[in-house]
XYZ file of C-alpha atoms in Angstrom:
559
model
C -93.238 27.541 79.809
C -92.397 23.884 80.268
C -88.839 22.712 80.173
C -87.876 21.000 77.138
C -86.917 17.203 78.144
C -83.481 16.368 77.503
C -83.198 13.228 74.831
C -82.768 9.709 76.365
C -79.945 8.694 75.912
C -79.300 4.745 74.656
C -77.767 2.609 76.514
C -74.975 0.692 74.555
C -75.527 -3.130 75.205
C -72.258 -4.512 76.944
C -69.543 -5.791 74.081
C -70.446 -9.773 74.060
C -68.189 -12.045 76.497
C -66.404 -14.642 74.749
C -66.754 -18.592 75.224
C -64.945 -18.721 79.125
C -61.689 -20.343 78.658
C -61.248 -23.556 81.023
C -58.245 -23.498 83.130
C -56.323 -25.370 80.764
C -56.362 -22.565 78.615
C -56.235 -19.415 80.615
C -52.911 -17.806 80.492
C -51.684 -20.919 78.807
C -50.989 -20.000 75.251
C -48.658 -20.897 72.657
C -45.292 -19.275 72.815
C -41.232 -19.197 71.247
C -40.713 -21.246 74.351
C -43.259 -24.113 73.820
C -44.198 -24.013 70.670
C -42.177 -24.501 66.917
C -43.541 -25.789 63.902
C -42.627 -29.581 63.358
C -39.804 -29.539 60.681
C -37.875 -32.890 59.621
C -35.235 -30.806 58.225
C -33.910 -30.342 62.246
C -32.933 -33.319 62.304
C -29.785 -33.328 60.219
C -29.150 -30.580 62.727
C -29.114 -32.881 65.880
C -27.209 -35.575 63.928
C -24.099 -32.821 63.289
C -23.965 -32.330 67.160
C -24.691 -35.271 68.547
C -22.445 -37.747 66.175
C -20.759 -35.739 64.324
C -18.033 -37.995 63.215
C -19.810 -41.286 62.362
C -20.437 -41.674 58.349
C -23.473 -39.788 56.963
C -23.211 -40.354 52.933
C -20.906 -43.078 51.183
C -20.553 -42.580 47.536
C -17.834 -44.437 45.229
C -14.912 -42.514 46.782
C -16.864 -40.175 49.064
C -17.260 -40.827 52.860
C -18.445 -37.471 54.040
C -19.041 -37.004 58.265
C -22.544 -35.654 59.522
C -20.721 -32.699 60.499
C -19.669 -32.142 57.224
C -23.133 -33.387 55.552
C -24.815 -30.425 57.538
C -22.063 -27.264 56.576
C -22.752 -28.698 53.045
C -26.224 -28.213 53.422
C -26.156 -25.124 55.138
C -23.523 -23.664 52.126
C -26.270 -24.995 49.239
C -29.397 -22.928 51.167
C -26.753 -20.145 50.893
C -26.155 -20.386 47.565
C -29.828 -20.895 46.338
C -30.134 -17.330 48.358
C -27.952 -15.622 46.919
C -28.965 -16.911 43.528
C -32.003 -15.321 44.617
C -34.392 -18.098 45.677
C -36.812 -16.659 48.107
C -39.061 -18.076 50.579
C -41.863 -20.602 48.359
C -39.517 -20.682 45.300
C -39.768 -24.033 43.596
C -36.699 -25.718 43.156
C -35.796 -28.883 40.846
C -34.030 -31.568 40.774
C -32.996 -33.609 38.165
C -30.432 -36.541 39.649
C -30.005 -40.238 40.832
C -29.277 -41.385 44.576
C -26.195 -39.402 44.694
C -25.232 -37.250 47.203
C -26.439 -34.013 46.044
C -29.899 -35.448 45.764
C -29.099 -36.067 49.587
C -28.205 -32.550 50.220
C -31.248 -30.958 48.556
C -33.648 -32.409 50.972
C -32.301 -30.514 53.437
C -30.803 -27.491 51.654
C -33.623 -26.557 49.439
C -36.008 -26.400 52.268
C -33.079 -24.927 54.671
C -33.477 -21.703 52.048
C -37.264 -21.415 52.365
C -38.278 -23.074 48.817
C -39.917 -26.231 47.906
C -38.208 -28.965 46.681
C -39.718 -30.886 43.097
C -37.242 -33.884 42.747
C -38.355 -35.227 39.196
C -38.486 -38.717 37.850
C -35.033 -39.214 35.832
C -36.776 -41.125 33.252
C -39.509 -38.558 32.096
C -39.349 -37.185 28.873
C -38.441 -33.497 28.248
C -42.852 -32.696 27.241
C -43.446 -33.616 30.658
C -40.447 -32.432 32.571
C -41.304 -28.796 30.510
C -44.986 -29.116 31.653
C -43.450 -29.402 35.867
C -41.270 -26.536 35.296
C -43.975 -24.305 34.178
C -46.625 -25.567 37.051
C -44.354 -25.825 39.404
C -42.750 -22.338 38.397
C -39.784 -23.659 38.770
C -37.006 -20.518 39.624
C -33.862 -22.733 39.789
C -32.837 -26.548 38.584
C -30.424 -28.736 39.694
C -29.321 -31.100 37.014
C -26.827 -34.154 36.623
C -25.305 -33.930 33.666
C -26.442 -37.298 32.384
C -29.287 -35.913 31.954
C -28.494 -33.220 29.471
C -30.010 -34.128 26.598
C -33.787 -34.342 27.696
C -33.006 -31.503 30.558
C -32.188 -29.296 27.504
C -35.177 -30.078 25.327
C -37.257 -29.350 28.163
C -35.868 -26.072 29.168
C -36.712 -24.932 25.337
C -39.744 -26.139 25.489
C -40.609 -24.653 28.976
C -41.951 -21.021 28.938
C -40.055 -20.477 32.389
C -36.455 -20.974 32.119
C -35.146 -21.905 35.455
C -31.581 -21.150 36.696
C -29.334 -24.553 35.558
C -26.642 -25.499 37.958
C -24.696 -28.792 36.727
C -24.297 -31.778 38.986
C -21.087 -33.372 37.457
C -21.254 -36.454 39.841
C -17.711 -38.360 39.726
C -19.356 -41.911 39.550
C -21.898 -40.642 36.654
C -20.897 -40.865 33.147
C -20.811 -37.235 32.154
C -22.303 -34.842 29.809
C -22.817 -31.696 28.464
C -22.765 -28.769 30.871
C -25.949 -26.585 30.247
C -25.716 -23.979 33.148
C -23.414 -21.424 34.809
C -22.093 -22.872 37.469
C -20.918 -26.771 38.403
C -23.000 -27.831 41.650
C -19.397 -28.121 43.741
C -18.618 -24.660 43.051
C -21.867 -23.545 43.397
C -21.710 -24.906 47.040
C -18.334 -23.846 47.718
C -19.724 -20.135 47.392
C -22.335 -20.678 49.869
C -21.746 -19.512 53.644
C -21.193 -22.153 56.063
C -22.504 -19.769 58.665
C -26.112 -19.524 56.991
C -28.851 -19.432 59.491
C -31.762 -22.409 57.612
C -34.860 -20.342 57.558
C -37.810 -22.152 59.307
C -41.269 -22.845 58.345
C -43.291 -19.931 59.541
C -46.235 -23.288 60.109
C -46.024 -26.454 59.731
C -48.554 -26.448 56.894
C -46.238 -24.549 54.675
C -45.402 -26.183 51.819
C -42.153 -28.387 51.798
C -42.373 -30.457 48.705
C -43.832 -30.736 45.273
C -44.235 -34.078 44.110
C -45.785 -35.227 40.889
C -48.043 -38.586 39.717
C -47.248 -40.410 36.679
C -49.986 -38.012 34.864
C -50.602 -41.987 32.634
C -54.432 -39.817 31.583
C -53.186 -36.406 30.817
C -51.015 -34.001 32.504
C -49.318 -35.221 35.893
C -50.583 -33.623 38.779
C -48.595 -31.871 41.613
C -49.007 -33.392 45.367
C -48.152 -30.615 47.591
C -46.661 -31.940 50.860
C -46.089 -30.304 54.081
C -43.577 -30.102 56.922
C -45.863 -31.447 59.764
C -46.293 -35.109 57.339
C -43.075 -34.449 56.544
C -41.940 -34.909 59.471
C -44.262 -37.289 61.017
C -43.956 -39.515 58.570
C -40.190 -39.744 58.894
C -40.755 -40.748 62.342
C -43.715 -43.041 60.788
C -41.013 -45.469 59.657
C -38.672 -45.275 62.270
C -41.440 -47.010 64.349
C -43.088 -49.618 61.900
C -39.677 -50.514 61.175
C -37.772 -50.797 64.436
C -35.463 -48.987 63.366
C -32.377 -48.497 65.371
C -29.927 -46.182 65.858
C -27.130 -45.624 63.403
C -28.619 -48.164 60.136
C -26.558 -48.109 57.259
C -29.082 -47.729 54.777
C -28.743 -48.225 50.595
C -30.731 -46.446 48.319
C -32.517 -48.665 46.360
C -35.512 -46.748 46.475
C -35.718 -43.184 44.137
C -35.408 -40.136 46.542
C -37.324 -38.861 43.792
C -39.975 -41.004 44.996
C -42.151 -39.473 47.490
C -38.469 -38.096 48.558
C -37.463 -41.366 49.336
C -40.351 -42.266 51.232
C -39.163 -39.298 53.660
C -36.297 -41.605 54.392
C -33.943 -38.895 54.074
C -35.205 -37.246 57.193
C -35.906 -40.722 58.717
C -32.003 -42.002 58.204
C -30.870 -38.369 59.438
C -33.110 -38.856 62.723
C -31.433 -42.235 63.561
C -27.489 -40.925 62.210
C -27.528 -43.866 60.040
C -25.132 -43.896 56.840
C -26.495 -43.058 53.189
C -25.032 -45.646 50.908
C -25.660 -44.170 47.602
C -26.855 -46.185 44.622
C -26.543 -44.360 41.305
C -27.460 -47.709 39.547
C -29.706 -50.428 40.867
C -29.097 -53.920 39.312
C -27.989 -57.164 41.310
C -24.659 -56.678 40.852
C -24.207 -53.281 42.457
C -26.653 -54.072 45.671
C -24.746 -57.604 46.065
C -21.589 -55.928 45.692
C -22.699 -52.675 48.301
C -24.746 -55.243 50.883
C -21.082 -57.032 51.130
C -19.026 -53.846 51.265
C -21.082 -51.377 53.354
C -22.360 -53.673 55.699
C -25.806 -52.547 54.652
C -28.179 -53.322 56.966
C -31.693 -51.592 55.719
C -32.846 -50.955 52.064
C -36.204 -49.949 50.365
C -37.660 -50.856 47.085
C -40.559 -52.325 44.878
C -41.015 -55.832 44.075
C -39.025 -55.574 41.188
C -36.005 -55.294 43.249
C -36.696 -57.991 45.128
C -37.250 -59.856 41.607
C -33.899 -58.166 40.403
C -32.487 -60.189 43.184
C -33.844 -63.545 43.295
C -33.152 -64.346 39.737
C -29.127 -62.763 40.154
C -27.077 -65.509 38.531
C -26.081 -67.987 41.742
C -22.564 -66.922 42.414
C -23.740 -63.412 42.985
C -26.376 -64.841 45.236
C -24.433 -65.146 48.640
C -26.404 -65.056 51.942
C -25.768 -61.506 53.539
C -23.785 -61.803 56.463
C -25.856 -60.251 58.403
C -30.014 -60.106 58.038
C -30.803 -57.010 55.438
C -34.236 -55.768 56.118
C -36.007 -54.705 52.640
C -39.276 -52.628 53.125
C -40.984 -53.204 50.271
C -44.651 -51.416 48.634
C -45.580 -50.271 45.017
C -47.373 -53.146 43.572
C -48.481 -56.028 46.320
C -45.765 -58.366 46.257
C -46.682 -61.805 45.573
C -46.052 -64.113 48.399
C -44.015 -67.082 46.599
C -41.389 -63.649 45.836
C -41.385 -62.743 49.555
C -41.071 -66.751 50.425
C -37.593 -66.782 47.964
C -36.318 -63.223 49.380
C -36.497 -64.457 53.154
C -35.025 -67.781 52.094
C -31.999 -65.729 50.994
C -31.783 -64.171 53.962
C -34.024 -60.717 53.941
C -36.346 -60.251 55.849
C -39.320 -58.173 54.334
C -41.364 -55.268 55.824
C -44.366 -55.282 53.454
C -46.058 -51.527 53.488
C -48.181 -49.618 51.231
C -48.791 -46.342 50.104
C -49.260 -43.567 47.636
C -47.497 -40.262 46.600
C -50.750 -38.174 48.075
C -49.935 -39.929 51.503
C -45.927 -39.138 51.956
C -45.458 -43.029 50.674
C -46.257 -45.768 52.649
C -48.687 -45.183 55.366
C -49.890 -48.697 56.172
C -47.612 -51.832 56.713
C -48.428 -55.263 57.511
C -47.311 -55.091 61.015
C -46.141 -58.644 62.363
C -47.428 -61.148 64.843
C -44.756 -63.078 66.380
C -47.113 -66.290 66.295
C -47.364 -66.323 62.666
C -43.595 -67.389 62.521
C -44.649 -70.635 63.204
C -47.126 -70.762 60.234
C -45.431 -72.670 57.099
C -43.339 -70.727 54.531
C -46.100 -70.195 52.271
C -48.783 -69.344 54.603
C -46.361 -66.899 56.518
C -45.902 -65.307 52.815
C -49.646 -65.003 52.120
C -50.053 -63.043 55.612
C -47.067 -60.731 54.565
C -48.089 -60.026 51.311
C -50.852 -58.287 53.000
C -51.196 -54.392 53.706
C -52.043 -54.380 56.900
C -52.571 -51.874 59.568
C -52.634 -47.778 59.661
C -49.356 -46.348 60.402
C -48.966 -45.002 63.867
C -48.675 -41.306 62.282
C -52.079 -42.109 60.044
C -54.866 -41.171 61.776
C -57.879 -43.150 59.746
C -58.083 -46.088 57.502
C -61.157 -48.028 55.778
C -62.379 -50.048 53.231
C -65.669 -48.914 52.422
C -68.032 -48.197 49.803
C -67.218 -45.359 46.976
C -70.715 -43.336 47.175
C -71.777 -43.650 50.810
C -67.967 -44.339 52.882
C -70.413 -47.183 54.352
C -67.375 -49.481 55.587
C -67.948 -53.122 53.862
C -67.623 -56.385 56.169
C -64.472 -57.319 57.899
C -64.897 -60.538 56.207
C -62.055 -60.379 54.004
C -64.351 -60.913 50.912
C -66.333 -57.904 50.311
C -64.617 -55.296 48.169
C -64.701 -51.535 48.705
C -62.289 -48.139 47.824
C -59.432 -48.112 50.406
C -59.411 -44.578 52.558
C -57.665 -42.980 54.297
C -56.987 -39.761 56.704
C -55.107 -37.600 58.943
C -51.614 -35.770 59.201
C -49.731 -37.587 56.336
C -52.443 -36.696 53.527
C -50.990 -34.027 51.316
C -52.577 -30.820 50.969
C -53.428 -31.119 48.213
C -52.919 -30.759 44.043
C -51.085 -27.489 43.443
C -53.488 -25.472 41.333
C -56.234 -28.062 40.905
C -59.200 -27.535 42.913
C -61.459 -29.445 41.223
C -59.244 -33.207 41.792
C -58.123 -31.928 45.351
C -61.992 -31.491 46.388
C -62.807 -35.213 44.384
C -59.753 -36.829 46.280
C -60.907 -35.368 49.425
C -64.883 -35.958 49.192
C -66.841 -36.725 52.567
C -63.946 -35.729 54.631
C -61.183 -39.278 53.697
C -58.794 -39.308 50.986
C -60.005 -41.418 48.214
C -57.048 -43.825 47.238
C -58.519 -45.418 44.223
C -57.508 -49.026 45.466
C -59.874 -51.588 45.942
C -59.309 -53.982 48.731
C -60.971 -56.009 51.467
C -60.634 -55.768 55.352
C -60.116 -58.863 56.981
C -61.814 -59.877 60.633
C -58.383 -58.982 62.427
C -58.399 -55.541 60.978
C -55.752 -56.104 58.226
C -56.647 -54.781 54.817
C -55.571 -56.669 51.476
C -55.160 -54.918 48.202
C -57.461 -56.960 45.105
C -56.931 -54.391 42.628
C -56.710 -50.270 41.253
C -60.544 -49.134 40.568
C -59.225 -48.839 36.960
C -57.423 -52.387 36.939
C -60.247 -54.455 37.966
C -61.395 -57.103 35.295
C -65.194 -57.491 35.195
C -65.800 -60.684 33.346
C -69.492 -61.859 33.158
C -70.475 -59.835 36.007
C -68.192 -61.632 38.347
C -65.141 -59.385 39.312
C -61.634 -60.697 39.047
C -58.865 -59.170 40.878
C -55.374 -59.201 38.508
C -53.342 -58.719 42.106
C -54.481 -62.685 42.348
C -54.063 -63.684 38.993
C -50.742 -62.258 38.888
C -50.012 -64.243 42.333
C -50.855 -67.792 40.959
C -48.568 -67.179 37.779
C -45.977 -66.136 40.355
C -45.676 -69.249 41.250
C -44.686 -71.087 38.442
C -40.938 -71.533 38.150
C -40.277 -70.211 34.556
C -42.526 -66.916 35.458
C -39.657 -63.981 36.272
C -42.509 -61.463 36.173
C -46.515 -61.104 34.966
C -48.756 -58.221 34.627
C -52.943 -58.748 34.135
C -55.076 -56.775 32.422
C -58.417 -57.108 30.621
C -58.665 -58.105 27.250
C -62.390 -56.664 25.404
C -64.503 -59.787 25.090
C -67.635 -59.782 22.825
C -68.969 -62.954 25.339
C -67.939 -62.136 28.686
C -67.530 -58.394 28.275
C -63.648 -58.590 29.588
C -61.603 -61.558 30.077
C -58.294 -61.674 31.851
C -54.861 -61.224 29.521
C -51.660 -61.862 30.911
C -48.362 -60.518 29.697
C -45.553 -62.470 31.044
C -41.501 -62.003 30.984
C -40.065 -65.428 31.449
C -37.091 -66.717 33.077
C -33.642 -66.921 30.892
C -33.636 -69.876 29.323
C -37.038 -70.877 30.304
C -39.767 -72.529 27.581
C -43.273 -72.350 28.907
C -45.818 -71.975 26.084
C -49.171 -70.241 26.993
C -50.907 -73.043 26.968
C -48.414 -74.403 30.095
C -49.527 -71.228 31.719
C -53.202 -71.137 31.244
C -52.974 -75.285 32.283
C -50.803 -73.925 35.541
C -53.228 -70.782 36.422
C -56.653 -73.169 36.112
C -54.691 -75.921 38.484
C -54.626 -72.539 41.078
C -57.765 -70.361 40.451
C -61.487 -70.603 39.132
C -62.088 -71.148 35.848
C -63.469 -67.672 34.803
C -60.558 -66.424 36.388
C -57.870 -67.921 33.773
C -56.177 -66.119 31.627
C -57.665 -66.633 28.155
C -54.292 -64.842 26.656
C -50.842 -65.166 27.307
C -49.106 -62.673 25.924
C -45.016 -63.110 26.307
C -42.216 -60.315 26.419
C -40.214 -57.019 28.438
C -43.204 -55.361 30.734
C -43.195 -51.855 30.668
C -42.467 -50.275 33.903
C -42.117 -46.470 35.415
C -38.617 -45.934 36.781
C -40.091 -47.247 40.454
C -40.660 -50.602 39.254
C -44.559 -50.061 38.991
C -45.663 -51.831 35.810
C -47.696 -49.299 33.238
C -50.782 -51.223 32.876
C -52.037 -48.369 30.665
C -49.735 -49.630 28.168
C -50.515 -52.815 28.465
C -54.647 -52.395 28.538
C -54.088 -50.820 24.942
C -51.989 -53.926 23.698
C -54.295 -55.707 24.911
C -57.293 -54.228 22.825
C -55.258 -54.613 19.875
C -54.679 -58.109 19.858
């Protein structure tokens, strides 16, 4: 009888090889030693040991040391722990440019949570709506603020933790949680160790957009932008060691431009500003030394038209950085005259702030005033920290001409776009479409590379079929000397579809009619381009200066 035959046995095919790793990768992997997430909040750490006696924060009677600036810090991220904030806990904050507003950039994030400073001007439906997206577990509050922080905290289904800022140079007010924020940071430890971003794409910031067609939406930001745009200014700027700058600018807004980081990284001094009008940045230039500010145009506005005496040449050059709405080149001409000199950048809250400035030629100094204006009043250039910028068309992201005519959407990309909208998919995927952040500006590129602003896609006056920018509308009216400040929109038109409408806040004491206007604007701009309404009065204006042209498109309609 024949042997049964024994089964073959299958081979097993050899486990697939992997891609060969080059020799720059081999054994060459990330480690503790070589490799940390990039986090701007180290650099208030560096600043404590490395000048830890020069100035860090002046505040009415306040001078406070960077040594002492960082204990502070550490003490807050203490307390918010033991109050029980955890690691991605939202955190709120409710204050001027004082020095606790200061401290949370640095504490909040020292403790692990994300920091949601809020615009002090929003009204308690819409600061109840950010507490309830945001899940907001604790809120810091000056007390100024009371009444609207109190009808939002009814109205909010969360009800965050209240600690009271009672800021010595604010005017009071009721005290609506348990604890003041001085004692609240006297019972933190000095010895807390900051927790760190486990990566850099953790969340570090919640920041929210004016919501001016429906509910405000929440721009996520992250510590690698963060942080790279905080060293994004210290190079378009120049900035030098040790700058005394005044806050002039919201840290609410896009937290400060990340200028809190940026200031920290250079040990420069905080000069806090819990009230910007002429009279207090005059007065602070003069007594500070202040040698750096930030702000929209309508500071530089605020300033031009201060009554004379208050109007004294700095002693020293201040440099103003300057974005929000494109600042009309006779205002830059008057501000330089006086003895700024302006830094014109632009930006949005998706992007960290500004991410584009009009980076300077040394041969335009020689151009005339007005001409050097024009060029400034320009965008400009990608920030060194910004990895892509175009102006192209909406549908296809075909770039237009570099002929500083041809309009398209300006985009943008790279390291300093947000992550995103916190819980909304569907505008994060629309903002992001074909791989570039969609801005929603419309702009040209000029042949040296230089992109100009014309107009929002929204803003854009379509009059016959010809489009009219309001950006250069607004620039000719500018010019006229009873003009303090003019905002465009269109008007409905049953001829022309849309004609321009101009709402204007004059000069005190000044008498121009409309009619003087509409003579002035035709003497500086095509005829279909003239306002065909002059409408005169207060614009109104976000608490960054930015006019609300939503308002204003609805006036117009009406009249």
């Amino acid at each position: 009888m024949a042997a049964k035959k024994k089964p073959a046995t299958k081979r097993r095919k050899p486990a697939p090889k992997g891609p060969k790793l080059s020799k720059w990768e081999a054994d060459l992997g990330r480690n503790a030693a070589n490799h940390e997430p990039l986090n701007p909040i180290t650099f208030l750490a560096r600043a404590a040991a490395t000048w830890p006696k020069r100035t860090a924060i002046r505040h009415g009677a306040i001078a406070r040391n960077w040594a002492e600036t960082h204990a502070r810090c550490r003490k807050l991220a203490s307390a918010l722990a033991k109050a029980g904030i955890k690691r991605g806990d939202t955190v709120a904050l409710m204050a001027p440019n004082i020095p606790a507003a200061y401290e949370a950039a640095f504490g909040v994030p020292m403790a692990g949570a994300v920091l949601n400073a809020m615009n002090i001007r929003l009204d308690a439906d819409t600061i109840a709506f950010m507490l309830d997206h945001g899940e907001t577990k604790l809120l810091l509050t000056d007390t100024e603020f009371a009444p609207v922080i109190e009808k939002a905290v009814a109205k909010a289904k969360r009800k965050p933790i209240v600690i009271d800022i009672a800021d010595p140079e604010g005017p009071g007010g009721k005290r609506l949680g348990r604890i003041e924020y001085e004692d609240f940071v006297a019972g933190g430890d000095i010895d807390f160790v900051p927790l760190k971003p486990r990566d850099e794409w953790d969340a570090l910031a919640l920041n929210y957009t004016s919501g001016t067609t429906g509910d405000p939406k929440g721009v996520v930001y992250h510590y690698r932008g963060a942080y790279l745009n905080a060293v994004g200014n210290v190079l378009v700027w120049n900035l030098a060691h040790h700058p005394v700058y005044l806050w002039t600018l919201p840290m609410f807004h896009c937290n400060g431009w990340c200028f809190p980081w940026t200031i920290a990284a250079m040990a420069g001094t905080n000069v806090c500003l819990r009230r910007v009008d002429a009279a207090h940045i005059f007065a602070a230039i003069e007594r500070e030394g202040v040698t750096h500010m930030c702000g929209a145009p309508i500071v530089m506005n605020m300033l031009i038209n201060a009554p004379e005496a208050m109007r004294a040449k700095p002693a020293r050059t201040v440099a103003i950085m300057t974005a929000a709405a494109p600042p009309p080149a006779a205002v830059i001409e008057k501000m330089e005259r006086m003895g700024f000199h302006i830094t014109h950048v632009y930006g949005l809250t998706e992007v960290y702030g500004p991410a584009v400035v009009c980076a300077w030629h040394e041969e335009w100094d020689a151009m005339p005033p007005g001409e050097k204006a024009t060029m400034k009043s320009r965008q400009g250039v990608r920030y060194p920290v910004l990895e892509g910028l175009m102006v192209a068309d909406e549908k296809t992201l075909e770039p237009v001409p570099s002929d500083g005519a041809t309009m398209g959407e300006v985009f943008m990309r790279g390291n300093i776009v947000m992550k995103g909208y916190l819980k909304n998919p569907k505008a994060t995927r629309k903002s992001f479409r074909g791989g570039w952040f969609h801005t929603g500006d419309l702009g040209v590129m000029h042949p040296n590379g230089y992109i100009e602003l014309r107009d929002r896609s929204k803003d854009i006056i379509i009059s016959g079929g010809e489009n009219i920018s309001t950006i250069e509308v607004e620039g000719a009216l500018y010019k006229h000397p009873d003009v303090l400040e003019v905002a465009v929109v269109a008007r409905p038109d049953d001829k022309w579809g849309e004609t321009p409408c101009a709402f204007v806040t004059l000069k005190d004491g000044a008498s121009a009619r409309a009619e003087d206007l509409i003579a002035f604007a035709r003497a500086h701009l095509a005829g279909y381009k003239v306002p065909r309404t002059v409408v005169f009065g207060p614009l109104p204006k976000t608490s960054t200066g930015k006019v609300q042209k939503f308002v204003l498109r609805e006036k117009a309609k009406a009249l």
